[in-house]
Tab-separated table of C-alpha atoms and ligand atoms in Angstrom:
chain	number	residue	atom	x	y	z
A	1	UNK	CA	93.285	82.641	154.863
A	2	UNK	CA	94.466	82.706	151.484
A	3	UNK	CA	93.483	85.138	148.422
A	4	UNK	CA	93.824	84.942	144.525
A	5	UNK	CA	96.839	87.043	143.693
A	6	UNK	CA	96.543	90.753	142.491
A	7	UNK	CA	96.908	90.403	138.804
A	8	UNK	CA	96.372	93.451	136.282
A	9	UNK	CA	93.081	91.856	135.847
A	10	UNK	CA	91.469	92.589	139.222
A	11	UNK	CA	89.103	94.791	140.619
A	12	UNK	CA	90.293	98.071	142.610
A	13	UNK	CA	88.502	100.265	144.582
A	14	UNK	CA	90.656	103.964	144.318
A	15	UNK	CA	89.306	106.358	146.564
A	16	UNK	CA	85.497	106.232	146.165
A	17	UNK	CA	85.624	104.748	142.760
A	18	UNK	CA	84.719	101.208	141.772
A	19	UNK	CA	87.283	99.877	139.185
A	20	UNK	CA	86.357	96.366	137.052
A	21	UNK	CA	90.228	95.852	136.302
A	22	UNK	CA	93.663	97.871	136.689
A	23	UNK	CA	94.026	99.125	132.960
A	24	UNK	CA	93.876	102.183	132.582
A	25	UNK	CA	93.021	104.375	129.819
A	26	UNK	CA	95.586	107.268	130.165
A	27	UNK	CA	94.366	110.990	129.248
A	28	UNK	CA	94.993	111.314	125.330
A	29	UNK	CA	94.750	114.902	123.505
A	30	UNK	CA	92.554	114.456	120.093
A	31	UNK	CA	91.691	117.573	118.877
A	32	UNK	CA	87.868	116.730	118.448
A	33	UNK	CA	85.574	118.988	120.406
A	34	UNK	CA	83.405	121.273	117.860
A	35	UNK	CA	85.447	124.066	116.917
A	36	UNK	CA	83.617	127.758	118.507
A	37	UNK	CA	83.131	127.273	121.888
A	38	UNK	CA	84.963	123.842	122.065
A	39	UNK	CA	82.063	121.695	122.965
A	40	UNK	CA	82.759	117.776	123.429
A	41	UNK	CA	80.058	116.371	121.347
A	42	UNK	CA	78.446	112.719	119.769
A	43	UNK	CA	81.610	111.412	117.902
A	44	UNK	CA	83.953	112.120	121.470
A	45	UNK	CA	81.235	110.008	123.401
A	46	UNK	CA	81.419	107.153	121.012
A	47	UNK	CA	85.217	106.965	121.147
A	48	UNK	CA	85.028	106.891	124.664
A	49	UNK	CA	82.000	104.143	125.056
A	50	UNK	CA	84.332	102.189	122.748
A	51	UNK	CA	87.015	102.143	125.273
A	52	UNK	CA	84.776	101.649	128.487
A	53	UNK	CA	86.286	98.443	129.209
A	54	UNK	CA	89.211	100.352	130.938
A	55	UNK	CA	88.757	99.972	134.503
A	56	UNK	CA	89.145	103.901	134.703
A	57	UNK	CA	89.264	106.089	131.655
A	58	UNK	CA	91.049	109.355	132.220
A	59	UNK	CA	89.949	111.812	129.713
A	60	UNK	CA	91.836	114.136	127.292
A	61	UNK	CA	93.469	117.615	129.002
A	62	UNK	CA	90.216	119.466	129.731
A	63	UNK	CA	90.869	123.197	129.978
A	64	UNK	CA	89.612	125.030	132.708
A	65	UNK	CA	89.418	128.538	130.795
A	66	UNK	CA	89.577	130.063	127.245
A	67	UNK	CA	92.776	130.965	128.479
A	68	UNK	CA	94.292	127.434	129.315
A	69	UNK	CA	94.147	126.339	125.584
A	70	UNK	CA	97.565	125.271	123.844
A	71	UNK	CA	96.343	123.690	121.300
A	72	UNK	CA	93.426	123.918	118.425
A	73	UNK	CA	90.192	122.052	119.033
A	74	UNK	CA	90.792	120.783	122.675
A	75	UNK	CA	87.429	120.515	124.706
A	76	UNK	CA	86.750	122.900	127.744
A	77	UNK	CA	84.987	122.428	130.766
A	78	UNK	CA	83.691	126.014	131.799
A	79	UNK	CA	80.802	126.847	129.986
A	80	UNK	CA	76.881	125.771	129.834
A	81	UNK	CA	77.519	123.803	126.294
A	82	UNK	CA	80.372	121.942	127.255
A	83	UNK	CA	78.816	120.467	130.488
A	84	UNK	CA	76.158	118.950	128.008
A	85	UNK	CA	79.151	117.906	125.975
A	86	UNK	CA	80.376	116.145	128.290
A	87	UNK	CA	77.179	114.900	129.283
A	88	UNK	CA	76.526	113.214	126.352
A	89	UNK	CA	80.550	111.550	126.962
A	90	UNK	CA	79.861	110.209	130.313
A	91	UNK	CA	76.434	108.959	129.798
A	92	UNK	CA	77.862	106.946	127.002
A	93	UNK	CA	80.508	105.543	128.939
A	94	UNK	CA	78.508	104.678	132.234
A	95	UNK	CA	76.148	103.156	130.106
A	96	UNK	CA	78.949	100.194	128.857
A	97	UNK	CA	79.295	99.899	132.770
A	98	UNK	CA	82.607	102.328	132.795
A	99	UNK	CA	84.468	104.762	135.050
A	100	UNK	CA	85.405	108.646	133.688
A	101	UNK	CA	87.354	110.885	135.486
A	102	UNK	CA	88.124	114.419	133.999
A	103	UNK	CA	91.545	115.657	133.399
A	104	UNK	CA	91.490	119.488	134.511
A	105	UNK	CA	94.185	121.578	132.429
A	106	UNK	CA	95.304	124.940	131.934
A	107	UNK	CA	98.470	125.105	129.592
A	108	UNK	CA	99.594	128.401	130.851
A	109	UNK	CA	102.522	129.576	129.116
A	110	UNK	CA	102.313	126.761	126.419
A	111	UNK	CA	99.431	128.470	124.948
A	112	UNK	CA	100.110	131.128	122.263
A	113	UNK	CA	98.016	134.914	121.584
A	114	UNK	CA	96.245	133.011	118.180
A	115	UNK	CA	94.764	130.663	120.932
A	116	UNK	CA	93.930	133.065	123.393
A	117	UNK	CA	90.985	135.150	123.985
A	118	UNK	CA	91.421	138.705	122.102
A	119	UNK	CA	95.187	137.737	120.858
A	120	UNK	CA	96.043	138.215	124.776
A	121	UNK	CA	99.482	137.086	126.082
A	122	UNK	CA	99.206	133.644	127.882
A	123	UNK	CA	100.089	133.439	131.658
A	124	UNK	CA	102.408	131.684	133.480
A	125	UNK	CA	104.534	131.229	137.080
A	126	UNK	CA	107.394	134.052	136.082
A	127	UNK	CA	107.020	137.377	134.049
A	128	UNK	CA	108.804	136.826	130.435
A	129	UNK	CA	108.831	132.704	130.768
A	130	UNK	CA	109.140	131.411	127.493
A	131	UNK	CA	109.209	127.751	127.009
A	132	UNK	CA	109.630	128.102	123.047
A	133	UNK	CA	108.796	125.457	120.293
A	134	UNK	CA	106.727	124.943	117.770
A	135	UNK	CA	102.819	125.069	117.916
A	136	UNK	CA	100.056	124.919	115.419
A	137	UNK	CA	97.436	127.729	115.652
A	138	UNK	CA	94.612	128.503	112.469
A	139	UNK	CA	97.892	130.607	111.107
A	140	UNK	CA	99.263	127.424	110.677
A	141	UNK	CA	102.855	126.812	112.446
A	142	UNK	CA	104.219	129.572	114.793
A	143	UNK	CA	106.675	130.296	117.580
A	144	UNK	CA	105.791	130.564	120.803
A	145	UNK	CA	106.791	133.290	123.015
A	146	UNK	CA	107.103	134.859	126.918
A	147	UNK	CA	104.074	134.692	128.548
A	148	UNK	CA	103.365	136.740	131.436
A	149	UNK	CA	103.113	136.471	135.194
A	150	UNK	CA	99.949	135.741	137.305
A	151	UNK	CA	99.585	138.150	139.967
A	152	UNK	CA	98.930	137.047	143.812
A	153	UNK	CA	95.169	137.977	143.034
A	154	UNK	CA	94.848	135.986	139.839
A	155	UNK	CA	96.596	133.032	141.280
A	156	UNK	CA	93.651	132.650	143.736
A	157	UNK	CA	91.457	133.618	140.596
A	158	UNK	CA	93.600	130.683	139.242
A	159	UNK	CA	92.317	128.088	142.318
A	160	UNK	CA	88.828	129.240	141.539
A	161	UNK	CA	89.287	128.384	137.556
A	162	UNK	CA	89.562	124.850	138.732
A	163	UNK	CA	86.930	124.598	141.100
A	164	UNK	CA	84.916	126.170	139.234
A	165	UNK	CA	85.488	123.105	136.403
A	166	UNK	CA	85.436	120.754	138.484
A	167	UNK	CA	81.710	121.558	139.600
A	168	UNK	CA	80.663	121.877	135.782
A	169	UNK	CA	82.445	117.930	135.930
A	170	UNK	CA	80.591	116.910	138.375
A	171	UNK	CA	77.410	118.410	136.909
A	172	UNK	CA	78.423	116.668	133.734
A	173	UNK	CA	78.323	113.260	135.032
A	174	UNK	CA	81.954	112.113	135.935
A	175	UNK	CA	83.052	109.804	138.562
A	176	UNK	CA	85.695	112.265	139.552
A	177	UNK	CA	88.819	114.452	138.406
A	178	UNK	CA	92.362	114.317	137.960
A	179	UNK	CA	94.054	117.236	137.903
A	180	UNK	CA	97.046	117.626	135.062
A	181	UNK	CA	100.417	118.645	136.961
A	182	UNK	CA	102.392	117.155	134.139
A	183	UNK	CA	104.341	117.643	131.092
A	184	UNK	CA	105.539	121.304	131.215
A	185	UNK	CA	101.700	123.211	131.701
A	186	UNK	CA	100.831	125.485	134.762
A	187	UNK	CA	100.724	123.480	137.113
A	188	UNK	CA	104.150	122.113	136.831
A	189	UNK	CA	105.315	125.652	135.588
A	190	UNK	CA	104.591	126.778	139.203
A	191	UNK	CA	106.166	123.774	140.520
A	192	UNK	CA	109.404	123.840	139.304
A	193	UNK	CA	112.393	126.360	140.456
A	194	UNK	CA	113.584	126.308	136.344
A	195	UNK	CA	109.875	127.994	135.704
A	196	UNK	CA	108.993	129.453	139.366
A	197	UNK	CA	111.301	132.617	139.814
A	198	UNK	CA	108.331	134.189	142.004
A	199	UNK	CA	109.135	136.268	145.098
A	200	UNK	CA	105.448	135.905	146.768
A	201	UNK	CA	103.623	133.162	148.321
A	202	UNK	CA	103.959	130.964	145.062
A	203	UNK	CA	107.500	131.164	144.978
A	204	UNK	CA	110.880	130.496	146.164
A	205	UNK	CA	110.598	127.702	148.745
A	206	UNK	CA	109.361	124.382	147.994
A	207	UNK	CA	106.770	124.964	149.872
A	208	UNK	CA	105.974	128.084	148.021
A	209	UNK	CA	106.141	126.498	144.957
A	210	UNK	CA	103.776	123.298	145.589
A	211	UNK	CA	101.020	125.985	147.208
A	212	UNK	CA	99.572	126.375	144.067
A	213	UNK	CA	99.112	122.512	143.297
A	214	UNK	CA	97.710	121.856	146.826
A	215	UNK	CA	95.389	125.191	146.888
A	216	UNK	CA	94.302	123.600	143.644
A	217	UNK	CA	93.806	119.790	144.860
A	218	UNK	CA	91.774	121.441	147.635
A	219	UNK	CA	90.262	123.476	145.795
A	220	UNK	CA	88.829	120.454	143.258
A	221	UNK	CA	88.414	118.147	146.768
A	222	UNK	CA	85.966	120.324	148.178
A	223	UNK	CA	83.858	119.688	144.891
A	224	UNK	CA	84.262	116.056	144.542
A	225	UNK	CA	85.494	115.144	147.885
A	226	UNK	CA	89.623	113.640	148.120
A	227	UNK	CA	88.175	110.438	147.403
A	228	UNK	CA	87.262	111.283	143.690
A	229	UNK	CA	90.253	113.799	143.498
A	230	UNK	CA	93.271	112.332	141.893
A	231	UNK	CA	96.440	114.019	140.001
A	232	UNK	CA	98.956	113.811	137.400
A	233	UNK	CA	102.555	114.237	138.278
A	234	UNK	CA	106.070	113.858	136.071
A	235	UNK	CA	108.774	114.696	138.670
A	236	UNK	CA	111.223	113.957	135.964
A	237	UNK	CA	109.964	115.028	132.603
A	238	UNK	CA	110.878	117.085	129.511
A	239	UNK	CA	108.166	117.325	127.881
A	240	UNK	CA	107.538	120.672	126.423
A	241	UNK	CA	110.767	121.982	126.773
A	242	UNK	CA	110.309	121.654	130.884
A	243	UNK	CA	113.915	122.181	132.492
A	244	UNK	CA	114.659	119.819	135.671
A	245	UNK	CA	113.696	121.361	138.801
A	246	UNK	CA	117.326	121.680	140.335
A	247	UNK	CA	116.255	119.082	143.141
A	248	UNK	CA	113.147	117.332	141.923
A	249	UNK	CA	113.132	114.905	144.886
A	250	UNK	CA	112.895	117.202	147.542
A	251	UNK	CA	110.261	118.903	145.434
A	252	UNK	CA	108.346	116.175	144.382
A	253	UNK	CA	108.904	114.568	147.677
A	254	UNK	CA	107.196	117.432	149.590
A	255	UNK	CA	104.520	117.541	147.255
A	256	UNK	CA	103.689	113.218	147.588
A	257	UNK	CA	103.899	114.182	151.222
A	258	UNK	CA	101.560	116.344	151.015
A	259	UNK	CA	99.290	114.477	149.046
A	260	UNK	CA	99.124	111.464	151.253
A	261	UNK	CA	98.033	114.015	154.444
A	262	UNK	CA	95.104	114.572	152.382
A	263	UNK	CA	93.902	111.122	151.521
A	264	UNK	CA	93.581	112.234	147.975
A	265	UNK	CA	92.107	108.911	145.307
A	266	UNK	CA	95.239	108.785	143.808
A	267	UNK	CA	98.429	109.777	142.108
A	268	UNK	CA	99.301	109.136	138.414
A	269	UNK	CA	103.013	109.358	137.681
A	270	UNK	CA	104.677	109.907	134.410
A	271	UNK	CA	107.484	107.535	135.158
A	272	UNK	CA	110.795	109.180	133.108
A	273	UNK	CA	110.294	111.543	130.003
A	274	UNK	CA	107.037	111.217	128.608
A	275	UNK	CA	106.786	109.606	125.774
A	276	UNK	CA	110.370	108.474	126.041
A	277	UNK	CA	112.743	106.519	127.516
A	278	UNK	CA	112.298	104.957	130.922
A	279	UNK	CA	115.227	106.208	132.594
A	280	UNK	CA	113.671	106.886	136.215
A	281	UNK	CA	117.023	109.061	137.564
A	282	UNK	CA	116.091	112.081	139.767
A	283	UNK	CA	113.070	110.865	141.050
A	284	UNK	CA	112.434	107.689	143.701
A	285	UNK	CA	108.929	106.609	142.186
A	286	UNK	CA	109.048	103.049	144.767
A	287	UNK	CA	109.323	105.638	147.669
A	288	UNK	CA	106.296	107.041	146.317
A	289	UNK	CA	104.585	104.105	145.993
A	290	UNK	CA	105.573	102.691	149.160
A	291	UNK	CA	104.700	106.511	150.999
A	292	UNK	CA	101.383	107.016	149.241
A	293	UNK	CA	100.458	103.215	149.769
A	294	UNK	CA	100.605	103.943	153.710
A	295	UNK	CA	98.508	106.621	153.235
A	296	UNK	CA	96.017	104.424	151.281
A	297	UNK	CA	96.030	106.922	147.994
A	298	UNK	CA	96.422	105.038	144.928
A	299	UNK	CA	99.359	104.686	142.764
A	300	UNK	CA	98.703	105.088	139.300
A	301	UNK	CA	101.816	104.008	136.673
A	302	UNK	CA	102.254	105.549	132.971
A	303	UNK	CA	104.923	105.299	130.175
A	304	UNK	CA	105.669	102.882	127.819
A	305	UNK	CA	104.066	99.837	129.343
A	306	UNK	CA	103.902	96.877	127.837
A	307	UNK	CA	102.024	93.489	128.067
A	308	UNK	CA	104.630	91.917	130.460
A	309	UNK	CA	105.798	94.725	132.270
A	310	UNK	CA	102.232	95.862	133.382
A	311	UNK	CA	101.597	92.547	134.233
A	312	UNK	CA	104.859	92.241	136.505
A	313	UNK	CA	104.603	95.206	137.822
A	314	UNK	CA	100.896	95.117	139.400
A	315	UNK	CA	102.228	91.199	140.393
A	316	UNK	CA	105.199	92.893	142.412
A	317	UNK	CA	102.889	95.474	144.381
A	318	UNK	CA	105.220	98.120	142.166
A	319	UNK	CA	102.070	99.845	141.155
A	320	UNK	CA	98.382	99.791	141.386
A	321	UNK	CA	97.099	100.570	138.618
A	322	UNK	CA	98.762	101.061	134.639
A	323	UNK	CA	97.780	103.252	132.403
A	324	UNK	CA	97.998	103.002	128.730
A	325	UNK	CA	98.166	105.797	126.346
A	326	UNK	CA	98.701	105.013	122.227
A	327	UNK	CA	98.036	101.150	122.566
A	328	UNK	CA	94.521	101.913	124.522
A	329	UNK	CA	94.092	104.584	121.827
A	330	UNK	CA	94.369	101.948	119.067
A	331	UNK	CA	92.681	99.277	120.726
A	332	UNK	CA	89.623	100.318	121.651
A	333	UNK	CA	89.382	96.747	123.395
A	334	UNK	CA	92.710	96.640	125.201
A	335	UNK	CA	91.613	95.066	128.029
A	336	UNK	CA	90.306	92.031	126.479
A	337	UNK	CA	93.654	92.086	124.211
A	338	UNK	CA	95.954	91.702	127.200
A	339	UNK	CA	93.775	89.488	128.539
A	340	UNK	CA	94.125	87.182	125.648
A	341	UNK	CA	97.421	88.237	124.706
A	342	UNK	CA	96.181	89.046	120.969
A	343	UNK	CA	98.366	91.192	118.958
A	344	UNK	CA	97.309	95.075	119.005
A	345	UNK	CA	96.372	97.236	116.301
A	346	UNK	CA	99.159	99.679	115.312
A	347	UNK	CA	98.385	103.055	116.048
A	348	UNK	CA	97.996	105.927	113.257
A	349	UNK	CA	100.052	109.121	114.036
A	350	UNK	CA	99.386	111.042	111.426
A	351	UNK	CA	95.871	111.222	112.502
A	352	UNK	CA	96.034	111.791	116.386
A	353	UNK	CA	94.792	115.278	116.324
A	354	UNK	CA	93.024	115.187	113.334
A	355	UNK	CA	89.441	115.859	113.085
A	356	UNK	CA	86.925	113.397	111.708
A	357	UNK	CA	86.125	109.597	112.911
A	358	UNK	CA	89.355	108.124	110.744
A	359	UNK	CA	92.271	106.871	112.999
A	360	UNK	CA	89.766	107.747	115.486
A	361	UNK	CA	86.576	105.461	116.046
A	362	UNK	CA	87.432	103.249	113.635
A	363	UNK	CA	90.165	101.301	115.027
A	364	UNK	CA	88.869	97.882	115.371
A	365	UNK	CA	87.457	95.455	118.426
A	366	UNK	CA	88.841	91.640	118.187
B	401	LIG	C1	100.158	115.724	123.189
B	401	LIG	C2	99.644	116.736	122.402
B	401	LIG	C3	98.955	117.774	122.997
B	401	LIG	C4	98.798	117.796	124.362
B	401	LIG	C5	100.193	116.327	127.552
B	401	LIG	C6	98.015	117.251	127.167
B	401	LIG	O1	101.333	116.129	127.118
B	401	LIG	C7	99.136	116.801	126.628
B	401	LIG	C8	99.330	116.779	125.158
B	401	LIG	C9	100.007	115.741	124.550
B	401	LIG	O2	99.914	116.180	128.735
């Protein structure tokens, strides 16, 4: 019996979800939601019908609590109003025949007192972690500075911060959730021994160290079952200021492990530094591939794709799925694009976390 040959084109099936083709929009932060209580509202849904032709759109970080904001205008997903936010998002996109996920995120230590509830200190893996940089906050630019450690209890407070979210996600309509282990936030904070000097049960040993992810992947799989649960790893990046975790495939390893026992929808890597180069030393992203293929969880690739490497990679079996980040964010028809092979619209930096509809929904369709 012969088949047609997996192209990037073709349908997939991840977990529970029914996919039309294997691009992927990537989760994007845009700084729209309506400023107050950082409700998603009409102008987010219409970007995101616009780009419905993804085969799975991953939204922007979604945090979990007032406290896992790092950045101004980002859309939550705890309250009463931003359910119907996000209502009003996922209604739009099912209607063009689309697939949503939502990308639950808590910044922890990234986050700064001008973006916290009552000026507080943010929170983070290790008392006095401070992953420095610049940040933008209604002050205008600031330094950030040591944020402060999670007890035991508030870790498990913690777990229930996503599961709570996730059931105001599912409420709101999506197909399912990813949660955000990437890029230097809490997640990853706890993760790594550069960020995890913790002497409980959320520190010290790798297996310490990935109980928080798990507790949380079991947390959001009890909501939306493993087969809508997905999440975003980047065994190798520096984004943020993240250090290297002093043996990331050991760590990393034991976490894919992990993930494959529980049958989760899938994993999205951040292959190399996000953002930048593709240099994939420290972490073996085939093995994962090949480990979380036996185990029938997805494997979702991310970084500077391109046309002809998405397309060669899907034909080799070295991924799944690809997701596309700036090019799906300036072609609101990038399916159809690479389809074609039509030239792209260039993307518009200066207004990626601006607020208002320019550089936003007005990129055009062919
Ligand atoms: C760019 C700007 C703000 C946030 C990430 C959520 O890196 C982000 C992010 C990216 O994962």
């Amino acid at each position: 019996m012969s088949s047609a040959p997996t192209t990037l084109f073709s349908p997939i099936r991840i977990g529970d979800i029914d996919c039309a083709n294997r691009i992927f929009m990537a989760p994007l932060t845009r700084c729209r939601a309506t400023p107050g209580g950082d409700v998603p509202n009409a102008l987010m849904a219409e970007y995101y019908a616009q780009r419905a032709g993804a085969g799975l759109i991953v939204s922007e970080g979604t945090q979990v609590l007032a406290n896992g904001k790092g950045y101004m205008n980002t859309p939550g997903i705890y309250s009463a109003e931003q359910e119907s936010g996000w209502r009003l998002v996922t209604n739009a996109v099912h209607q063009r025949g689309g697939r949503i996920v939502a990308q639950l995120w808590h910044v922890g230590a990234i986050s700064h007192p001008d973006l916290q509830p009552d000026g507080a200190q943010p929170v983070t893996a290790t008392e006095g972690f401070n992953p420095g940089g610049i940040t933008r906050t209604p002050r205008g630019k600031v330094e950030r500075g040591p944020a402060r450690a999670l007890s035991t209890d508030e870790v498990r407070s913690m777990v229930g911060a996503f599961r709570h979210a996730a059931e105001v996600a599912r409420r709101a309509g999506f197909d399912g959730a990813e949660i955000h282990g990437a890029n230097g936030y809490l997640i990853e904070q706890f993760l790594r021994d550069s960020s995890n000097q913790r002497s409980d049960a959320y520190g010290g040993s790798i297996d310490n160290r990935i109980r928080f992810a798990l507790e949380v992947v079991d947390a959001v799989a009890e909501v939306f079952g493993a087969s809508r649960t997905g999440i975003r790893l980047s065994p190798v990046t520096l984004a943020n200021n993240a250090k290297p975790d002093s043996n990331a495939q050991a760590t990393y390893g034991a976490l894919v492990e992990a993930l494959a026992a529980r049958g989760i929808a899938y994993v999205h890597f951040i292959e190399g530094n996000t953002g930048g180069a593709r240099d994939l030393t420290g972490f073996d992203f085939a093995w994962a591939k090949k480990r979380l293929g036996e185990a029938g969880v997805t494997y979702i690739a991310n970084n500077r794709y391109d046309r002809i490497l998405a397309m060669h990679t899907i034909a080799h079996g070295a991924a799944d799925a690809i997701a596309f980040g700036v090019s799906f964010l300036a072609n609101p028809d990038l399916p159809e694009r690479l389809r074609r092979d039509a030239p792209l619209n260039p993307p518009r930096p200066k207004l990626f976390y601006a607020p208002g509809a320019e550089g936003y929904t007005d990129y055009p369709a062919l």
